[in-house]
CSV table of C-alpha atoms in Angstrom, one decimal:
chain,number,residue,atom,x,y,z
A,1,MET,CA,0.0,0.0,0.0
A,2,ASP,CA,2.5,2.6,1.2
A,3,GLY,CA,4.6,3.8,-1.8
A,4,THR,CA,2.5,1.7,-4.1
A,5,LEU,CA,-1.3,2.0,-4.0
A,6,LEU,CA,-1.3,5.0,-1.7
A,7,THR,CA,0.0,8.6,-2.3
A,8,ALA,CA,2.2,10.3,0.3
A,9,THR,CA,-1.0,11.7,2.0
A,10,GLN,CA,-2.4,8.2,2.3
A,11,GLN,CA,-5.0,8.4,-0.5
A,12,ILE,CA,-6.1,6.0,-3.2
A,13,THR,CA,-6.3,8.0,-6.4
A,14,ALA,CA,-9.5,7.8,-8.5
A,15,GLU,CA,-7.5,6.2,-11.3
A,16,ASN,CA,-6.2,3.5,-9.1
A,17,ARG,CA,-9.7,2.8,-7.7
A,18,GLU,CA,-11.3,2.6,-11.1
A,19,ALA,CA,-8.6,0.3,-12.4
A,20,ILE,CA,-9.2,-2.1,-9.5
A,21,LEU,CA,-12.9,-2.1,-10.1
A,22,LYS,CA,-12.5,-2.7,-13.8
A,23,ALA,CA,-10.2,-5.7,-13.0
A,24,LYS,CA,-12.8,-7.1,-10.7
A,25,GLU,CA,-15.5,-6.7,-13.2
A,26,GLN,CA,-13.5,-8.8,-15.6
A,27,GLY,CA,-13.1,-11.6,-13.1
A,28,VAL,CA,-9.6,-10.7,-12.0
A,29,GLU,CA,-8.7,-11.4,-8.3
A,30,VAL,CA,-7.3,-8.3,-6.7
A,31,VAL,CA,-5.6,-8.7,-3.3
A,32,VAL,CA,-3.8,-6.1,-1.2
A,33,ALA,CA,-0.5,-7.3,0.2
A,34,THR,CA,0.7,-4.9,2.8
A,35,GLY,CA,3.0,-4.5,5.9
A,36,ARG,CA,0.0,-2.7,7.5
A,37,SER,CA,-2.3,-4.2,10.1
A,38,PHE,CA,-5.8,-5.1,9.0
A,39,GLU,CA,-7.2,-2.1,10.8
A,40,GLU,CA,-4.8,0.4,9.1
A,41,ALA,CA,-5.4,-1.2,5.6
A,42,ARG,CA,-9.2,-1.4,6.0
A,43,PHE,CA,-9.4,2.2,7.1
A,44,VAL,CA,-7.9,3.4,3.8
A,45,LEU,CA,-9.8,1.0,1.6
A,46,GLU,CA,-13.2,1.8,3.1
A,47,GLU,CA,-12.6,5.5,2.5
A,48,SER,CA,-12.3,4.6,-1.2
A,49,GLY,CA,-15.3,2.3,-1.2
A,50,LEU,CA,-13.1,-0.8,-2.0
A,51,LYS,CA,-13.6,-4.2,-0.5
A,52,LEU,CA,-10.7,-6.6,-1.1
A,53,PRO,CA,-9.1,-9.7,0.5
A,54,MET,CA,-5.9,-8.7,2.3
A,55,ILE,CA,-2.5,-10.2,3.1
A,56,CYS,CA,-1.7,-8.1,6.1
A,57,VAL,CA,1.4,-7.5,8.3
A,58,ASN,CA,3.7,-8.8,5.5
A,59,GLY,CA,1.9,-12.1,5.4
A,60,ALA,CA,1.4,-12.7,9.2
A,61,GLU,CA,-2.3,-12.5,8.7
A,62,VAL,CA,-4.6,-13.2,5.7
A,63,ARG,CA,-8.2,-11.8,5.7
A,64,SER,CA,-11.1,-12.5,3.4
A,65,GLU,CA,-13.0,-9.8,1.5
A,66,ASP,CA,-15.4,-9.7,4.5
A,67,GLY,CA,-12.6,-9.2,7.0
A,68,GLU,CA,-12.6,-12.7,8.4
A,69,ILE,CA,-9.2,-14.1,9.5
A,70,VAL,CA,-8.3,-16.9,7.1
A,71,SER,CA,-4.8,-17.7,8.5
A,72,SER,CA,-2.1,-16.3,10.7
A,73,SER,CA,1.6,-16.9,11.2
A,74,PRO,CA,2.7,-15.1,14.4
A,75,LEU,CA,6.2,-14.8,15.9
A,76,ASN,CA,7.3,-17.2,18.6
A,77,LYS,CA,6.9,-15.2,21.8
A,78,ALA,CA,10.5,-16.0,23.0
A,79,GLU,CA,12.0,-14.9,19.7
A,80,ALA,CA,9.8,-11.7,19.6
A,81,ARG,CA,11.0,-10.8,23.1
A,82,GLN,CA,14.6,-11.3,22.1
A,83,ALA,CA,14.1,-9.1,19.0
A,84,ALA,CA,12.5,-6.4,21.1
A,85,LEU,CA,15.5,-6.4,23.5
A,86,ARG,CA,17.9,-6.0,20.5
A,87,LEU,CA,15.9,-3.0,19.3
A,88,VAL,CA,15.9,-1.4,22.8
A,89,GLU,CA,19.6,-2.0,23.1
A,90,SER,CA,20.1,-0.3,19.7
A,91,GLY,CA,18.1,2.7,20.8
A,92,VAL,CA,15.5,2.6,18.0
A,93,TYR,CA,11.8,3.2,18.4
A,94,PHE,CA,9.4,0.3,17.6
A,95,GLU,CA,5.8,-0.7,17.6
A,96,VAL,CA,4.3,-4.1,18.1
A,97,TYR,CA,1.6,-5.5,15.7
A,98,THR,CA,-0.7,-8.2,17.2
A,99,ASN,CA,-3.9,-10.0,16.5
A,100,LYS,CA,-5.6,-7.4,18.7
A,101,GLY,CA,-4.2,-4.2,17.1
A,102,THR,CA,-1.0,-2.2,17.0
A,103,PHE,CA,0.7,-0.9,20.2
A,104,THR,CA,3.2,1.8,21.2
A,105,GLU,CA,4.9,2.7,24.5
A,106,ASP,CA,5.3,6.3,23.3
A,107,GLU,CA,2.4,8.1,21.7
A,108,ASP,CA,4.3,11.3,21.0
A,109,MET,CA,7.1,9.4,19.3
A,110,ALA,CA,4.6,7.4,17.3
A,111,ILE,CA,3.4,10.7,15.7
A,112,THR,CA,6.8,12.5,15.6
A,113,ILE,CA,8.8,9.8,13.9
A,114,ILE,CA,6.2,9.1,11.2
A,115,VAL,CA,6.1,12.8,10.4
A,116,ASP,CA,9.9,13.0,10.2
A,117,ILE,CA,10.1,9.9,7.9
A,118,PHE,CA,7.3,10.8,5.6
A,119,SER,CA,8.4,14.4,5.2
A,120,THR,CA,12.0,13.3,4.5
A,121,ALA,CA,10.7,10.9,1.8
A,122,ASN,CA,8.2,13.3,0.4
A,123,PRO,CA,9.6,16.8,0.7
A,124,GLU,CA,7.1,18.1,-1.9
A,125,VAL,CA,4.1,17.3,0.4
A,126,PRO,CA,3.2,20.0,3.0
A,127,ILE,CA,4.3,18.8,6.4
A,128,GLU,CA,0.9,19.9,7.8
A,129,LYS,CA,-0.8,17.2,5.6
A,130,ILE,CA,1.6,14.6,6.7
A,131,ALA,CA,1.2,15.5,10.4
A,132,GLU,CA,-2.6,15.3,10.0
A,133,ALA,CA,-2.4,11.8,8.6
A,134,ALA,CA,0.0,10.7,11.4
A,135,GLU,CA,-2.3,12.1,14.1
A,136,GLU,CA,-5.3,10.5,12.5
A,137,ARG,CA,-3.6,7.1,12.9
A,138,MET,CA,-3.7,7.6,16.7
A,139,HIS,CA,-7.0,9.3,17.0
A,140,LYS,CA,-8.9,6.7,15.0
A,141,GLY,CA,-7.5,4.0,17.3
A,142,LEU,CA,-5.2,2.5,14.6
A,143,ILE,CA,-2.5,2.4,17.2
A,144,THR,CA,-2.9,2.0,21.0
A,145,LYS,CA,-0.8,3.3,23.9
A,146,ILE,CA,0.4,0.6,26.3
A,147,ASP,CA,2.5,1.0,29.4
A,148,HIS,CA,5.0,-1.8,28.6
A,149,TYR,CA,5.3,-4.3,25.7
A,150,ASP,CA,5.8,-7.1,28.3
A,151,GLU,CA,2.1,-7.1,28.7
A,152,LEU,CA,1.8,-8.3,25.1
A,153,PHE,CA,4.6,-10.9,25.4
A,154,GLU,CA,3.2,-12.4,28.7
A,155,ASP,CA,-0.5,-12.5,27.8
A,156,ASP,CA,-1.6,-15.6,25.8
A,157,GLN,CA,-4.5,-13.7,24.2
A,158,TYR,CA,-2.0,-11.7,22.1
A,159,GLU,CA,-0.3,-13.2,19.0
A,160,ILE,CA,2.7,-11.1,18.0
A,161,TYR,CA,2.6,-10.5,14.2
A,162,LYS,CA,5.4,-8.0,13.7
A,163,LEU,CA,7.9,-5.6,15.3
A,164,LEU,CA,8.2,-2.4,13.2
A,165,ALA,CA,11.2,-0.3,14.1
A,166,PHE,CA,11.9,3.3,12.9
A,167,SER,CA,15.0,5.5,13.0
A,168,LEU,CA,16.5,8.2,10.8
A,169,ASP,CA,19.9,7.2,12.3
A,170,ASP,CA,21.5,4.7,9.9
A,171,ASP,CA,24.0,3.6,12.5
A,172,LYS,CA,21.3,2.6,15.0
A,173,LEU,CA,19.4,0.7,12.3
A,174,GLU,CA,22.5,-1.2,11.3
A,175,ALA,CA,23.3,-2.0,14.9
A,176,ALA,CA,19.7,-3.3,15.3
A,177,LYS,CA,20.0,-5.5,12.2
A,178,ASP,CA,23.3,-6.9,13.4
A,179,GLY,CA,21.7,-7.9,16.7
A,180,LEU,CA,18.7,-9.5,15.0
A,181,LYS,CA,21.0,-11.8,13.0
A,182,GLU,CA,21.7,-13.7,16.2
A,183,ILE,CA,18.1,-14.7,16.6
A,184,SER,CA,16.8,-17.7,14.6
A,185,GLY,CA,13.2,-17.9,13.2
A,186,LEU,CA,13.0,-14.3,12.1
A,187,ALA,CA,12.3,-12.7,8.7
A,188,VAL,CA,13.9,-9.2,8.6
A,189,SER,CA,13.0,-6.8,5.8
A,190,SER,CA,12.1,-3.2,5.3
A,191,SER,CA,9.5,-1.1,3.5
A,192,GLY,CA,11.7,2.0,3.6
A,193,ARG,CA,15.3,3.0,4.3
A,194,GLU,CA,14.3,4.2,7.7
A,195,ASN,CA,12.6,1.1,9.1
A,196,ILE,CA,13.1,-2.6,10.0
A,197,GLU,CA,10.2,-5.1,9.8
A,198,ILE,CA,10.5,-8.3,11.8
A,199,THR,CA,8.1,-11.2,11.3
A,200,SER,CA,8.1,-15.0,11.5
A,201,LEU,CA,9.9,-16.7,8.6
A,202,GLU,CA,6.5,-18.0,7.5
A,203,ALA,CA,5.1,-14.4,7.5
A,204,GLN,CA,6.3,-13.1,4.2
A,205,LYS,CA,4.2,-11.7,1.4
A,206,GLY,CA,5.4,-14.2,-1.2
A,207,ILE,CA,4.5,-17.2,1.0
A,208,ALA,CA,1.1,-15.8,1.8
A,209,LEU,CA,0.4,-14.9,-1.9
A,210,GLU,CA,1.4,-18.4,-3.1
A,211,LYS,CA,-1.2,-19.9,-0.7
A,212,PHE,CA,-3.8,-17.3,-1.6
A,213,VAL,CA,-3.7,-17.9,-5.4
A,214,ALA,CA,-3.7,-21.7,-4.8
A,215,THR,CA,-7.0,-21.5,-3.1
A,216,ARG,CA,-8.4,-19.6,-6.1
A,217,GLY,CA,-7.1,-22.1,-8.6
A,218,ILE,CA,-4.7,-19.5,-10.1
A,219,SER,CA,-1.0,-20.1,-10.8
A,220,LEU,CA,1.7,-17.7,-9.8
A,221,GLU,CA,2.6,-17.5,-13.5
A,222,GLU,CA,-0.8,-15.9,-14.1
A,223,THR,CA,-0.2,-13.4,-11.3
A,224,MET,CA,1.0,-9.8,-11.4
A,225,ALA,CA,2.4,-8.2,-8.3
A,226,LEU,CA,3.4,-4.5,-7.8
A,227,GLY,CA,5.8,-3.2,-5.2
A,228,ASP,CA,8.3,-0.6,-4.3
A,229,ASN,CA,10.5,-1.9,-1.5
A,230,PHE,CA,12.3,-4.8,0.1
A,231,ASN,CA,9.4,-6.3,2.0
A,232,ASP,CA,7.9,-6.9,-1.5
A,233,VAL,CA,10.8,-9.0,-2.8
A,234,SER,CA,9.5,-12.4,-1.6
A,235,MET,CA,6.3,-11.7,-3.6
A,236,LEU,CA,7.9,-10.2,-6.7
A,237,GLU,CA,10.3,-13.1,-7.1
A,238,LYS,CA,7.5,-15.6,-7.2
A,239,VAL,CA,5.0,-14.1,-9.7
A,240,GLY,CA,4.9,-14.3,-13.5
A,241,LYS,CA,4.6,-10.6,-13.9
A,242,PRO,CA,6.5,-8.5,-11.3
A,243,VAL,CA,6.1,-4.7,-11.7
A,244,ALA,CA,8.1,-2.1,-9.9
A,245,MET,CA,6.7,1.3,-9.0
A,246,GLY,CA,8.4,4.4,-10.6
A,247,ASN,CA,9.4,5.4,-7.0
A,248,ALA,CA,10.8,2.0,-6.1
A,249,ALA,CA,14.3,1.3,-4.9
A,250,GLN,CA,16.7,0.7,-7.8
A,251,GLU,CA,17.3,-2.9,-6.7
A,252,ILE,CA,13.5,-3.5,-7.0
A,253,LYS,CA,13.4,-2.0,-10.5
A,254,GLU,CA,16.2,-4.3,-11.6
A,255,LEU,CA,14.5,-7.3,-10.0
A,256,CYS,CA,11.3,-6.7,-11.9
A,257,GLY,CA,12.4,-5.4,-15.2
A,258,GLU,CA,9.1,-3.7,-15.9
A,259,VAL,CA,8.5,-0.3,-14.2
A,260,THR,CA,5.2,1.6,-14.0
A,261,LEU,CA,4.7,5.2,-12.9
A,262,THR,CA,5.1,6.4,-9.3
A,263,ASN,CA,2.5,6.1,-6.5
A,264,GLU,CA,1.7,9.8,-7.0
A,265,GLU,CA,1.0,9.2,-10.7
A,266,SER,CA,-1.4,6.3,-10.2
A,267,GLY,CA,1.2,3.7,-11.2
A,268,VAL,CA,-0.9,0.9,-9.9
A,269,GLY,CA,-3.9,1.9,-12.0
A,270,LYS,CA,-1.7,2.4,-15.1
A,271,ALA,CA,-0.2,-1.1,-14.7
A,272,ILE,CA,-3.6,-2.7,-14.2
A,273,MET,CA,-5.1,-1.0,-17.2
A,274,LYS,CA,-2.1,-2.0,-19.3
A,275,VAL,CA,-2.4,-5.7,-18.5
A,276,LEU,CA,-6.2,-5.6,-19.1
A,277,ASP,CA,-5.4,-4.0,-22.4
A,278,ILE,CA,-7.8,-1.1,-21.9
């Protein structure tokens, strides 16, 4: 979604929406594969009047078009706690994604760091608009303040889907990545140069997508995937038609071969219309 389907101000353009609807009219399955939680992904889709199945939290959870949980692949609690300790030791801020929502220990930091990162990546967008989107994330309950993450690790009602770490300090991020290498059972990726996404090895977009298309009787060779960053690699490597966004990292463009326009230019809609030959 971010950097692909959505603009910097978290909007789905009219062109993207119309292309998705046209694809569905022609019997094409359209599924969102995102690092976002279900709540964060649904919030944006509903604003655009779209109802789609979703691979959420990088594949840690799969939801039906009606929002029902189809499957989940959570982190082992012991490994999640070790990963959290490495992030704390490295001095990077992080959030915890669970089956019962997304949590932060620091509400102010949750807003501040998102604004910093989005404004750095999208200098052309007024910072007021970015701040508004970041605050909306808190005010609409898309992220919840918790006193200490230990509550999530110790309570059996919570499944830990992902740890999402942010920092504009490259040295801190590299130190965190080095520490995470010592822990087995983790998939470590990123959806931007300023973050680290930590999930179970089974919670990857490519693995979830492969299972999804199999249930629909569709082959991966008949599947197109669009992405812009490294948490999309497992998916882009598997499909018959991988397409990179115009704003994608250079490595992603080289992996895909085919490149559409940027997320600000409705690149998703353009790619869909091209493959539908409309």
